[in-house]
CSV table of C-alpha atoms in Angstrom, one decimal:
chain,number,residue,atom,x,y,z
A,1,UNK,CA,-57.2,42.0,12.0
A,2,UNK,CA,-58.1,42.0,8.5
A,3,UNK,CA,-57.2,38.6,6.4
A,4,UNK,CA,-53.4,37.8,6.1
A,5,UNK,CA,-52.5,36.7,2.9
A,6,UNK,CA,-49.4,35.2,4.4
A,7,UNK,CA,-51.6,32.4,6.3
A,8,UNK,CA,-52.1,30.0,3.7
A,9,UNK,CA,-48.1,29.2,3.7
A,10,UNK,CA,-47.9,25.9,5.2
A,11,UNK,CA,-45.6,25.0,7.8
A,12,UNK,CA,-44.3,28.3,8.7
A,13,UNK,CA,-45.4,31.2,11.3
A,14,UNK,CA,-44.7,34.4,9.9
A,15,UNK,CA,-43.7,36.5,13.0
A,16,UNK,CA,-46.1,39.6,12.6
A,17,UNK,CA,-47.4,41.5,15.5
A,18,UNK,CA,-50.3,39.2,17.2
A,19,UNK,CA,-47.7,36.4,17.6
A,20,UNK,CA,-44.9,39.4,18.8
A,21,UNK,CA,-47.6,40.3,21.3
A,22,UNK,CA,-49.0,36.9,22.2
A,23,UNK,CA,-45.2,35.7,22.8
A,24,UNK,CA,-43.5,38.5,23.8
A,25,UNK,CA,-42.4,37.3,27.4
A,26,UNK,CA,-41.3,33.8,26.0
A,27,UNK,CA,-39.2,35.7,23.4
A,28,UNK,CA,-37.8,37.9,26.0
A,29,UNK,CA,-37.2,34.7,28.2
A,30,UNK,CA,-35.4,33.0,25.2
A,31,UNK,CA,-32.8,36.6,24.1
A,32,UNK,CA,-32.0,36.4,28.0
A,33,UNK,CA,-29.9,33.3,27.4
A,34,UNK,CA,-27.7,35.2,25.1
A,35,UNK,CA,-25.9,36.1,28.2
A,36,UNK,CA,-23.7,34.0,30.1
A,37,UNK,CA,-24.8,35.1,33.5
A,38,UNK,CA,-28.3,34.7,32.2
A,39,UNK,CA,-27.2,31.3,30.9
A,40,UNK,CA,-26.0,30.2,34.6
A,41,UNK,CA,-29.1,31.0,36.7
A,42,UNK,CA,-31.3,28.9,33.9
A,43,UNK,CA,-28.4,26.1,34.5
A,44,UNK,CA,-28.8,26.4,38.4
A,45,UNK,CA,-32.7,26.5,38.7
A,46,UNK,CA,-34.5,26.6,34.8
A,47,UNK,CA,-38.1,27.2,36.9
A,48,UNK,CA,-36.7,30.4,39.0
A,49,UNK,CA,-35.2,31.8,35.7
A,50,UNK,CA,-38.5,31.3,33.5
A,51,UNK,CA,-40.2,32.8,36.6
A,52,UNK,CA,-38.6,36.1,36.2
A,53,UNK,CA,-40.2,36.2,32.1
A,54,UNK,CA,-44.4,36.8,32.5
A,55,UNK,CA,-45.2,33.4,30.4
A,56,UNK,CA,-48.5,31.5,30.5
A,57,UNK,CA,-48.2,28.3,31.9
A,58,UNK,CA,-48.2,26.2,28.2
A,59,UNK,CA,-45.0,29.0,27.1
A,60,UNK,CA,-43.5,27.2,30.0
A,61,UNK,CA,-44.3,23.4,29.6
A,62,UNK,CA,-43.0,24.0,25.9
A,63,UNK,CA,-39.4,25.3,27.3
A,64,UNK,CA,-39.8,22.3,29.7
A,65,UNK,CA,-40.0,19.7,26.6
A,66,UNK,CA,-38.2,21.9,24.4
A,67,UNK,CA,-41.3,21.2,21.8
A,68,UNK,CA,-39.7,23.7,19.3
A,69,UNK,CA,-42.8,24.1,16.6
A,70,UNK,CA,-45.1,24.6,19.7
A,71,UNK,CA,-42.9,27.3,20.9
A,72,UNK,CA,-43.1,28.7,17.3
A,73,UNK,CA,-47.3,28.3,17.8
A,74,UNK,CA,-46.9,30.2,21.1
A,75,UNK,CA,-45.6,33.1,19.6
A,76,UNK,CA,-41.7,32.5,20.1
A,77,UNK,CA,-39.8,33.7,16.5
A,78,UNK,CA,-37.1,31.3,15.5
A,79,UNK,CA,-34.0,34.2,16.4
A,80,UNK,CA,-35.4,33.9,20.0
A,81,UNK,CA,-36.0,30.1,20.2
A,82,UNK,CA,-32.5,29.6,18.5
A,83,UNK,CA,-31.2,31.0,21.7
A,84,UNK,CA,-32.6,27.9,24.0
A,85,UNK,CA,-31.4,25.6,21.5
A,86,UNK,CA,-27.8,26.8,21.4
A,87,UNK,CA,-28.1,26.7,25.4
A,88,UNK,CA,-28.6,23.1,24.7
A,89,UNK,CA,-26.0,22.5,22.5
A,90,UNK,CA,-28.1,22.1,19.7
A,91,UNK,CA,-26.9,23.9,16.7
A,92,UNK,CA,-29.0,25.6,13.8
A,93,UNK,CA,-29.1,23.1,11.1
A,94,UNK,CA,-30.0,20.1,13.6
A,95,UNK,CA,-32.9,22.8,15.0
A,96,UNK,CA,-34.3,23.1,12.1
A,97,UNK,CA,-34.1,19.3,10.8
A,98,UNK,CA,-36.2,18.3,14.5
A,99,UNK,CA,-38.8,21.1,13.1
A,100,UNK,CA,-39.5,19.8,10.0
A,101,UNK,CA,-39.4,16.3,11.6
A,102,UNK,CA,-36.6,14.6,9.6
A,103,UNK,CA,-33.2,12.8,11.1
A,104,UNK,CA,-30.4,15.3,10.9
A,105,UNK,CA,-28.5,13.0,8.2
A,106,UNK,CA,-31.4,13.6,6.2
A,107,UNK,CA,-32.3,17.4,6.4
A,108,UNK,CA,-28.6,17.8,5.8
A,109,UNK,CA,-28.8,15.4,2.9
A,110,UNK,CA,-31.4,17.3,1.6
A,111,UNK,CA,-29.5,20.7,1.6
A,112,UNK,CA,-26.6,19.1,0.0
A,113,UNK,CA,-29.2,18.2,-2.7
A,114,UNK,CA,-30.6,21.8,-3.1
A,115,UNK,CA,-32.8,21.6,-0.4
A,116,UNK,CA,-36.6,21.8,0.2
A,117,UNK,CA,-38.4,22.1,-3.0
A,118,UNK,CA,-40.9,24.9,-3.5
A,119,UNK,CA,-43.0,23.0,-5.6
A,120,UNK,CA,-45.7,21.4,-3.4
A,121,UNK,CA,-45.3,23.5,-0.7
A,122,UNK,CA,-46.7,27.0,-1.6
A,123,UNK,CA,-50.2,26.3,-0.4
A,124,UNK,CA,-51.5,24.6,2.4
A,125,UNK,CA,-54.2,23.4,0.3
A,126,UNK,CA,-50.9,21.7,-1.4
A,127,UNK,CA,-49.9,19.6,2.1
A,128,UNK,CA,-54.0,19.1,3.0
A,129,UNK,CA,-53.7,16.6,-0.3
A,130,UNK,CA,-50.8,14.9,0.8
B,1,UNK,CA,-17.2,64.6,-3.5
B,2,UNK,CA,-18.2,61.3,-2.2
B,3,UNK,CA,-18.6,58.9,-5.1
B,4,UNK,CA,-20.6,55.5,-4.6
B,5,UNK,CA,-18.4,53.4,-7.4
B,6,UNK,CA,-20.0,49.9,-6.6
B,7,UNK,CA,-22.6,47.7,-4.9
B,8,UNK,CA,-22.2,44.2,-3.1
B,9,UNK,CA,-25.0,42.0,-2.4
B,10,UNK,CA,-24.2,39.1,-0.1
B,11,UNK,CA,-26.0,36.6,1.7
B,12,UNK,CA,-24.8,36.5,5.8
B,13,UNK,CA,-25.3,33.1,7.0
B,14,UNK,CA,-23.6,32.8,10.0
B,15,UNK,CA,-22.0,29.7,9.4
B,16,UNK,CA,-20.0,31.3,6.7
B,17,UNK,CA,-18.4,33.7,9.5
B,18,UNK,CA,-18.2,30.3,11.8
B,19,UNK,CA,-16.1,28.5,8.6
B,20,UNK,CA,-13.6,31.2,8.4
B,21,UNK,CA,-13.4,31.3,12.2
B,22,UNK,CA,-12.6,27.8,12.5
B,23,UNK,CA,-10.6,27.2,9.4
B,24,UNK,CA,-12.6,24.9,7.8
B,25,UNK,CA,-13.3,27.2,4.4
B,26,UNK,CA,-10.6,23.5,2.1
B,27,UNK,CA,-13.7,21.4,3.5
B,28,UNK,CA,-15.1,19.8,0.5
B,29,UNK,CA,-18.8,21.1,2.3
B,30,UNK,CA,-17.3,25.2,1.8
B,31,UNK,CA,-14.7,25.2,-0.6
B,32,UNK,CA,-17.5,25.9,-3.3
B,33,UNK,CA,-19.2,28.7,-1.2
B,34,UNK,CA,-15.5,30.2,-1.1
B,35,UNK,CA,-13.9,29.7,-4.2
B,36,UNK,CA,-17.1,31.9,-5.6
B,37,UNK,CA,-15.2,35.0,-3.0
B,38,UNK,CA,-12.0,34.8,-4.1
B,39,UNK,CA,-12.7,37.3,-7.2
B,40,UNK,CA,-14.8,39.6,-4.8
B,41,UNK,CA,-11.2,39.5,-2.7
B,42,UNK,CA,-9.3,40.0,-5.1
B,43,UNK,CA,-11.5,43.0,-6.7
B,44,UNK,CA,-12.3,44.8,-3.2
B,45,UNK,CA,-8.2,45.1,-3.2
B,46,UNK,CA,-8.1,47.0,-6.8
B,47,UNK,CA,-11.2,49.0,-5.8
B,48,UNK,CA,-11.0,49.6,-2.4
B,49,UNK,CA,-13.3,51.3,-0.5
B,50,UNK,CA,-12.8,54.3,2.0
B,51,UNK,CA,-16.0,53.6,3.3
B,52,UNK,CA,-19.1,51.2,3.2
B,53,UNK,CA,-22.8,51.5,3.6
B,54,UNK,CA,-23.7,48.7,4.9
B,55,UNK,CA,-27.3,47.7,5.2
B,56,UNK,CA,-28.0,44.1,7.3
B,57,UNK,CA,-30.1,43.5,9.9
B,58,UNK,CA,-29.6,42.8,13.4
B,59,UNK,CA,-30.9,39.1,15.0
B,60,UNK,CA,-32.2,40.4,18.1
B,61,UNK,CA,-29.1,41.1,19.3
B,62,UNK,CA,-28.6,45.4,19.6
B,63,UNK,CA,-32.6,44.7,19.5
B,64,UNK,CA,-34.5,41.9,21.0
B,65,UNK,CA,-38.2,42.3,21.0
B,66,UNK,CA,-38.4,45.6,23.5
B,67,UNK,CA,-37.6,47.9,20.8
B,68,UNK,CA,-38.0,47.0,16.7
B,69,UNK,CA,-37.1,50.5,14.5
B,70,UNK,CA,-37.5,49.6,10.7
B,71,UNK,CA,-34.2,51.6,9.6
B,72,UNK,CA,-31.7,52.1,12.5
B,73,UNK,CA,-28.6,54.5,11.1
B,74,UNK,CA,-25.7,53.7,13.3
B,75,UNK,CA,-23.4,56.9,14.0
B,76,UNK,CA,-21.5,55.6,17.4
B,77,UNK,CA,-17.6,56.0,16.9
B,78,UNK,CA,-17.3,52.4,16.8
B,79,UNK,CA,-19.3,49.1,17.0
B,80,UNK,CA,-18.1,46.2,18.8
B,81,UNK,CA,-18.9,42.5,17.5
B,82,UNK,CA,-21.9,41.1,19.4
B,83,UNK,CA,-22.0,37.7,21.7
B,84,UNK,CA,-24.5,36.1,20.0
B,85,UNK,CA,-24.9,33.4,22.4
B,86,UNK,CA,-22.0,31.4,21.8
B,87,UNK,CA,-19.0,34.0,22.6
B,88,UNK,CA,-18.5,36.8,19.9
B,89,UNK,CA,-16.5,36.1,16.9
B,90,UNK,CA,-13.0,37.2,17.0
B,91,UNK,CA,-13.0,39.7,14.1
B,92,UNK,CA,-12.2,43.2,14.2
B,93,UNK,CA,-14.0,45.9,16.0
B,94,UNK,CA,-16.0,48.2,13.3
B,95,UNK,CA,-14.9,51.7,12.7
B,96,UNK,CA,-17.3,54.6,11.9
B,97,UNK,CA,-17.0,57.4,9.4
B,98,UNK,CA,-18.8,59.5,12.5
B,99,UNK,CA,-19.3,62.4,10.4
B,100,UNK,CA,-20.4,61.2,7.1
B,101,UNK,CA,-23.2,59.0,9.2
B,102,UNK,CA,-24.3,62.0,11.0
B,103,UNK,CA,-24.9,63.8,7.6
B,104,UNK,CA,-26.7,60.7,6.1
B,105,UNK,CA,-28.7,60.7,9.1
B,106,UNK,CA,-29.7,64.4,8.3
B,107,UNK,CA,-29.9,64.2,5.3
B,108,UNK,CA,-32.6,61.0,4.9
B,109,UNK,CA,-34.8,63.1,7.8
B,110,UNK,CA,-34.9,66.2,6.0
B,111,UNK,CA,-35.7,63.5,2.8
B,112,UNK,CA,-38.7,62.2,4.6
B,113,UNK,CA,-37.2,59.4,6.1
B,114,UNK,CA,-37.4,58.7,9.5
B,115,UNK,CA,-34.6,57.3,10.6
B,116,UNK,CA,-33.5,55.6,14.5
B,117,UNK,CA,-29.9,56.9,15.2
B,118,UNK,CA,-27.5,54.5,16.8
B,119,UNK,CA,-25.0,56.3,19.0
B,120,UNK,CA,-24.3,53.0,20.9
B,121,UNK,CA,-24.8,49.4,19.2
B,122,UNK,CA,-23.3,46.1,19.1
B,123,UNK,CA,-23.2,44.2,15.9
B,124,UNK,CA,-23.9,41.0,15.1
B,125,UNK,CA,-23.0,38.5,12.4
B,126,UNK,CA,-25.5,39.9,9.4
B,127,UNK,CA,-22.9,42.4,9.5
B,128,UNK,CA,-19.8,41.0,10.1
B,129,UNK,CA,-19.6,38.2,7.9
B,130,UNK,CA,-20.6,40.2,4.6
B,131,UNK,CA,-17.0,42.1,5.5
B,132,UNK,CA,-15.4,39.0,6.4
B,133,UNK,CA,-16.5,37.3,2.5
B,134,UNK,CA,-15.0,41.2,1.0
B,135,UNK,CA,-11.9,41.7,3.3
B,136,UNK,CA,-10.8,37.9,4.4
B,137,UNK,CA,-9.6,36.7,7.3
B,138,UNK,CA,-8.9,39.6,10.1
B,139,UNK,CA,-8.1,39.2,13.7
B,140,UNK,CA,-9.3,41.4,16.6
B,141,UNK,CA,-5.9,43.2,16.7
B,142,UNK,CA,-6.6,43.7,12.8
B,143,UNK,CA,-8.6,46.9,11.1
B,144,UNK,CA,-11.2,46.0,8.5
B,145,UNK,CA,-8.9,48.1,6.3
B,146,UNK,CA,-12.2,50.3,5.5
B,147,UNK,CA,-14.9,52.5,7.3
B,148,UNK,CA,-18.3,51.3,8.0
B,149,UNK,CA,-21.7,53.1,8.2
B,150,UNK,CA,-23.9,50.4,9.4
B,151,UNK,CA,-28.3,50.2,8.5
B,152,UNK,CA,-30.0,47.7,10.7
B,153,UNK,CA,-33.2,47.3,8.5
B,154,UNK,CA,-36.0,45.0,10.9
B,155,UNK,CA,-37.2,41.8,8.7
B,156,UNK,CA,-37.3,40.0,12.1
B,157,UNK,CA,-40.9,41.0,12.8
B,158,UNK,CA,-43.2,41.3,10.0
B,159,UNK,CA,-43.8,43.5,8.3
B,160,UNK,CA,-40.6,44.7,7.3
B,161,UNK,CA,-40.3,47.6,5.0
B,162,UNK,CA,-41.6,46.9,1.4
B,163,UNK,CA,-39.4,46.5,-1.6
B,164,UNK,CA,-40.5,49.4,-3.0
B,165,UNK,CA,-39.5,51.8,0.7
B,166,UNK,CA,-36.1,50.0,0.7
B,167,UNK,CA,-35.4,51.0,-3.5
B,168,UNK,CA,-36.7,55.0,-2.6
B,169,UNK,CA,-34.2,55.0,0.4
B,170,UNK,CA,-31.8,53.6,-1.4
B,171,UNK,CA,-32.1,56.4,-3.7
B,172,UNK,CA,-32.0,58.9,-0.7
B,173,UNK,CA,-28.9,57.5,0.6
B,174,UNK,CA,-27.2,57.6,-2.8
B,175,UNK,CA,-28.5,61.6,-2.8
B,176,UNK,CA,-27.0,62.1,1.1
B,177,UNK,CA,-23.7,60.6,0.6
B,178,UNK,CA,-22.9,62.4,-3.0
B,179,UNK,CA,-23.6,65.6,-1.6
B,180,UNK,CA,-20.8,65.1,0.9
B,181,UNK,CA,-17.8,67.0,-0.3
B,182,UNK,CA,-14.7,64.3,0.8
B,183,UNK,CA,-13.7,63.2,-2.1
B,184,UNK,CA,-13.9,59.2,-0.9
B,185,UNK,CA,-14.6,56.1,-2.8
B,186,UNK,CA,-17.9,54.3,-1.3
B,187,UNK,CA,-19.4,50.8,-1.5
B,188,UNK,CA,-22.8,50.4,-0.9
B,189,UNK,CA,-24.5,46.5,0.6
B,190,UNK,CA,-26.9,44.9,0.4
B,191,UNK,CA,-27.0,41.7,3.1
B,192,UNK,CA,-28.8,38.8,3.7
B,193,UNK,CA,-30.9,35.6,1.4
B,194,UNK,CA,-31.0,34.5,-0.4
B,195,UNK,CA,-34.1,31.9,-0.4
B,196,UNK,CA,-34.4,30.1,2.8
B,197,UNK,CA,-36.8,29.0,5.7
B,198,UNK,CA,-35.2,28.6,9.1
B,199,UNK,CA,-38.5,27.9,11.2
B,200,UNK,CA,-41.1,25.3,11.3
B,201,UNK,CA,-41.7,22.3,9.0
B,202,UNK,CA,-40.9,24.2,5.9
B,203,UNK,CA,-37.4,24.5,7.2
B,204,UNK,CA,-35.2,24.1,4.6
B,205,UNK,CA,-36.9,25.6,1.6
B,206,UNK,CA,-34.9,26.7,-1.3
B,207,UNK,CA,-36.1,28.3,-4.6
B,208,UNK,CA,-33.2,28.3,-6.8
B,209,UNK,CA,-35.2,29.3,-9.9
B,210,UNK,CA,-36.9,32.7,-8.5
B,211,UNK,CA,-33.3,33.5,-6.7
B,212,UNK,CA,-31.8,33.5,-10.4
B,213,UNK,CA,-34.1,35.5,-11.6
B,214,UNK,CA,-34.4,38.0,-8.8
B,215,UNK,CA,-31.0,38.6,-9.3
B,216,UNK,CA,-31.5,39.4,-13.1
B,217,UNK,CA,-34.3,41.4,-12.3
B,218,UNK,CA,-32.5,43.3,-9.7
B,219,UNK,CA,-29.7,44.4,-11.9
B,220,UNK,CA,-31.0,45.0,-15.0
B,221,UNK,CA,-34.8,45.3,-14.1
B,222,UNK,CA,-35.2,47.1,-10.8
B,223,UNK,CA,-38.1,48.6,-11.7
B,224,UNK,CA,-39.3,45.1,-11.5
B,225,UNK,CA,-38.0,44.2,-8.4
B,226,UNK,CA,-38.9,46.9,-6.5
B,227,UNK,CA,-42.5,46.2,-7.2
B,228,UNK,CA,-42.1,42.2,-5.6
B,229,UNK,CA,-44.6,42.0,-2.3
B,230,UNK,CA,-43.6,40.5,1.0
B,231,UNK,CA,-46.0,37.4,0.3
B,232,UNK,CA,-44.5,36.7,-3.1
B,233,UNK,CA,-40.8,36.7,-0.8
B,234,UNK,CA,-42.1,34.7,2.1
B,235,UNK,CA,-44.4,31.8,-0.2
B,236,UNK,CA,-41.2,31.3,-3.1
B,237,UNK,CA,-38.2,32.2,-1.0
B,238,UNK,CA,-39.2,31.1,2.7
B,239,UNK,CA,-40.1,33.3,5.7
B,240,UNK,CA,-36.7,34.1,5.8
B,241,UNK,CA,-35.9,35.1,2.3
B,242,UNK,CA,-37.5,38.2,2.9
B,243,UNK,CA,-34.4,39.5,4.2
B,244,UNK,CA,-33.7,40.5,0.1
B,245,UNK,CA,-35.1,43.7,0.4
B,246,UNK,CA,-32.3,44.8,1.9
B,247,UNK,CA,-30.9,44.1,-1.4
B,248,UNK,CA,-33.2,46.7,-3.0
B,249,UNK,CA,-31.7,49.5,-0.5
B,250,UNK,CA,-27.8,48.7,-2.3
B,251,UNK,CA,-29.7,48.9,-5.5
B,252,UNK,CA,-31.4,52.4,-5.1
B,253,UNK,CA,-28.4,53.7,-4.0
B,254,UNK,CA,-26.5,52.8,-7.7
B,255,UNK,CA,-27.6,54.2,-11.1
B,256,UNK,CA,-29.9,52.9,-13.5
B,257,UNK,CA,-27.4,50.9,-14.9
B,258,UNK,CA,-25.1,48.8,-13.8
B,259,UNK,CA,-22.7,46.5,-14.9
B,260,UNK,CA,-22.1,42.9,-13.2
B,261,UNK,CA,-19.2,42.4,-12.8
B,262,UNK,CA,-19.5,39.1,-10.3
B,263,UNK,CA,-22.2,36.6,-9.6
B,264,UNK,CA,-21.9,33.7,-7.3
B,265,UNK,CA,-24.9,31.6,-6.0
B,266,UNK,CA,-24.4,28.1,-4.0
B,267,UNK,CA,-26.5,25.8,-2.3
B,268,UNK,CA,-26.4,25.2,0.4
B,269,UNK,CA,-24.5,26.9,3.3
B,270,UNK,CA,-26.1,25.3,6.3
B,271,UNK,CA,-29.8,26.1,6.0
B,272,UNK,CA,-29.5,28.8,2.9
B,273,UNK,CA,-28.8,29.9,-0.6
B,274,UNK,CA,-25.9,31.8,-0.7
B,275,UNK,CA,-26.2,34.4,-3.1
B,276,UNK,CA,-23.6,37.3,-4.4
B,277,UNK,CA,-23.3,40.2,-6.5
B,278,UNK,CA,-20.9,43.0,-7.7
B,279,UNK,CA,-22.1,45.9,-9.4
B,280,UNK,CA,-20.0,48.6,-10.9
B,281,UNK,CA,-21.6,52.1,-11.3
B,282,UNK,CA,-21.0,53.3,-15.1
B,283,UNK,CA,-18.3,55.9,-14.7
């Protein structure tokens, strides 16, 4: 692949096609629990649902501790990985405040407030300072 | 002949729809993300449409990763409301102008355009809730008191169509729907922003400055905006701000000018800038 420009935004994934490929069965996995039926057999036995989805072993463990940036790293794109967390109740805002690694009550305070400044956070040469 | 009178550009957080759908649009939280609709109401009854274009795009739900087409032109009879994972929302099932897609479709081929036909899909909330913010609170047993041509555009997996693509179809679709000889009033949308990030440790991010000025750019600049690259979207608006060129598609389809005749923009609705637009073709 040639250089992606996109690669020096910190803290985000940008869901091109070597991530689609590299998490495709982990995505697929995830979009499965959109479905109710699909919903039940992960409720009954979470390994013999995962184990109809081709995912490498670490895809897995990441489902098992619900480690939602490392599912991001793995390939899985935040519509798919939504999916597991609304299985567990967890809805989008809450999601996103255990991704960036603040409370809930704060990452909601800081929407209120405008949200997530774009000053300081263009570059990751930006965060490497920090 | 069909006439596109007017263009909408609206953000489709899904907690909008979720508001609406649970009543809770008085809350002190969404009461200023509403009041901002109730002119857009109130002008979609004086101009009402016979049909919308409506271009959104689908969040892996008539398309999970199996199958991603850039421009997917739905012409089934009818598209039911999707199950997004937490039971579908109980809003009216969307009705087709079969014909007129099927000429659109056509039409944008023999353009150049190469376009997915839809003759079965499910849609989700980037659709729904833009009609939801025009045409108010509907039940399943309602009609959506229009037509609808639905465009899934993919900005799901990068890259999704440049700026610059979205403005030229847009201008293909304005060409394909006036050379249809109903004489029906049309709307044309554009869905989705404004800035936000819903992924990762940027999460969060909001760029009220650019999202102003996009919007001046878009209406009275769009040479401008159709030149803006899918890095300058994903480093100032967030990896999911990119979903604004789907704005550009609504604004290729009007004429050069335009006159704005609305603008809302609130922060926040859940995780995102809610941005809005009305623009009246000049007569």
């Amino acid at each position: 692949m040639t250089e992606k420009a996109y690669e020096d935004i910190p803290g985000t994934f940008v869901f091109d096609a070597d991530r689609s490929r590299q998490g495709y069965w982990l995505n697929q996995f995830c979009i499965s629990l959109s479905k109710e039926v699909n919903r039940q057999a992960f409720r009954d036995d979470p390994e013999a649902h995962m184990a109809k989805f081709k995912m490498t072993e670490d895809q897995k463990q990441a489902v098992r501790d619900r480690d939602w940036n490392g599912l991001l790293a793995l390939g899985g794109n935040i519509y798919y990985t939504s999916k597991l967390a609304a299985f567990d109740g967890i809805v989008f805002q809450d999601l996103a405040a255990m991704m960036s690694g603040m409370t809930r009550e704060d990452y909601r305070q800081m929407m209120v407030d405008g949200g997530r400044s774009v000053e300081g956070n263009r570059y990751k040469s930006e965060w490497e300072k920090k | 002949m069909a006439k596109i009178t007017a263009g909408i550009a609206c953000s489709h957080v899904p907690a909008i729809g979720v508001a609406m759908d649970q009543h809770i649009t008085e809350q002190p939280y969404w009461q200023p993300v509403f009041e901002g609709f109730e002119f857009s109401r109130e002008w979609n009854k004086k101009n009402k449409p016979d049909v919308v274009f409506l271009v959104y795009n689908d969040h892996c739900t008539a398309f999970d990763a199996s199958c991603i087409p850039t421009f997917a032109l739905g012409c089934a009879a009818e598209f039911t409301p999707a199950d997004e994972g937490w039971g579908p929302r109980p809003v009216p099932v969307v009705k087709n102008h079969q014909e007129l897609a099927s000429h659109i479709a056509q039409s944008l081929i023999l353009d150049e355009f190469d376009m997915t036909i839809m003759n079965e899909m499910d849609v989700d909330h980037g659709l729904t809730v833009p009609l939801s913010v025009m045409f108010g609170d509907k039940t399943p047993e309602d009609d959506w008191g229009t037509l609808v041509i639905p465009l899934a555009v993919n900005v799901v997996q990068y890259p999704a169509p440049t700026a610059n693509r979205c403005y030229k179809l847009g201008q293909s679709i304005k060409k394909a729907i006036e050379s249809w000889p109903e004489d029906i009033n049309v709307h044309i949308y554009g869905t989705g922003g404004m800035s936000h990030q819903l992924q990762s440790e940027r999460a969060g991010l909001i760029n009220a400055t650019w999202d102003q000025q996009f919007m001046d750019i878009l209406v009275n600049e769009p040479e401008k905006a159709r030149q803006i690259d899918h890095v300058e979207f994903l480093r100032e608006t967030g990896s999911e701000g990119i979903e604004m060129v789907m704005w550009l598609v609504m604004r290729g389809a009007l004429e050069e000018k335009v006159t704005e005749v609305h603008r809302h923009y609130h922060v926040p609705a859940s995780n995102t800038a809610v941005g809005h637009l009305i623009l009246e073709n000049h007569a």
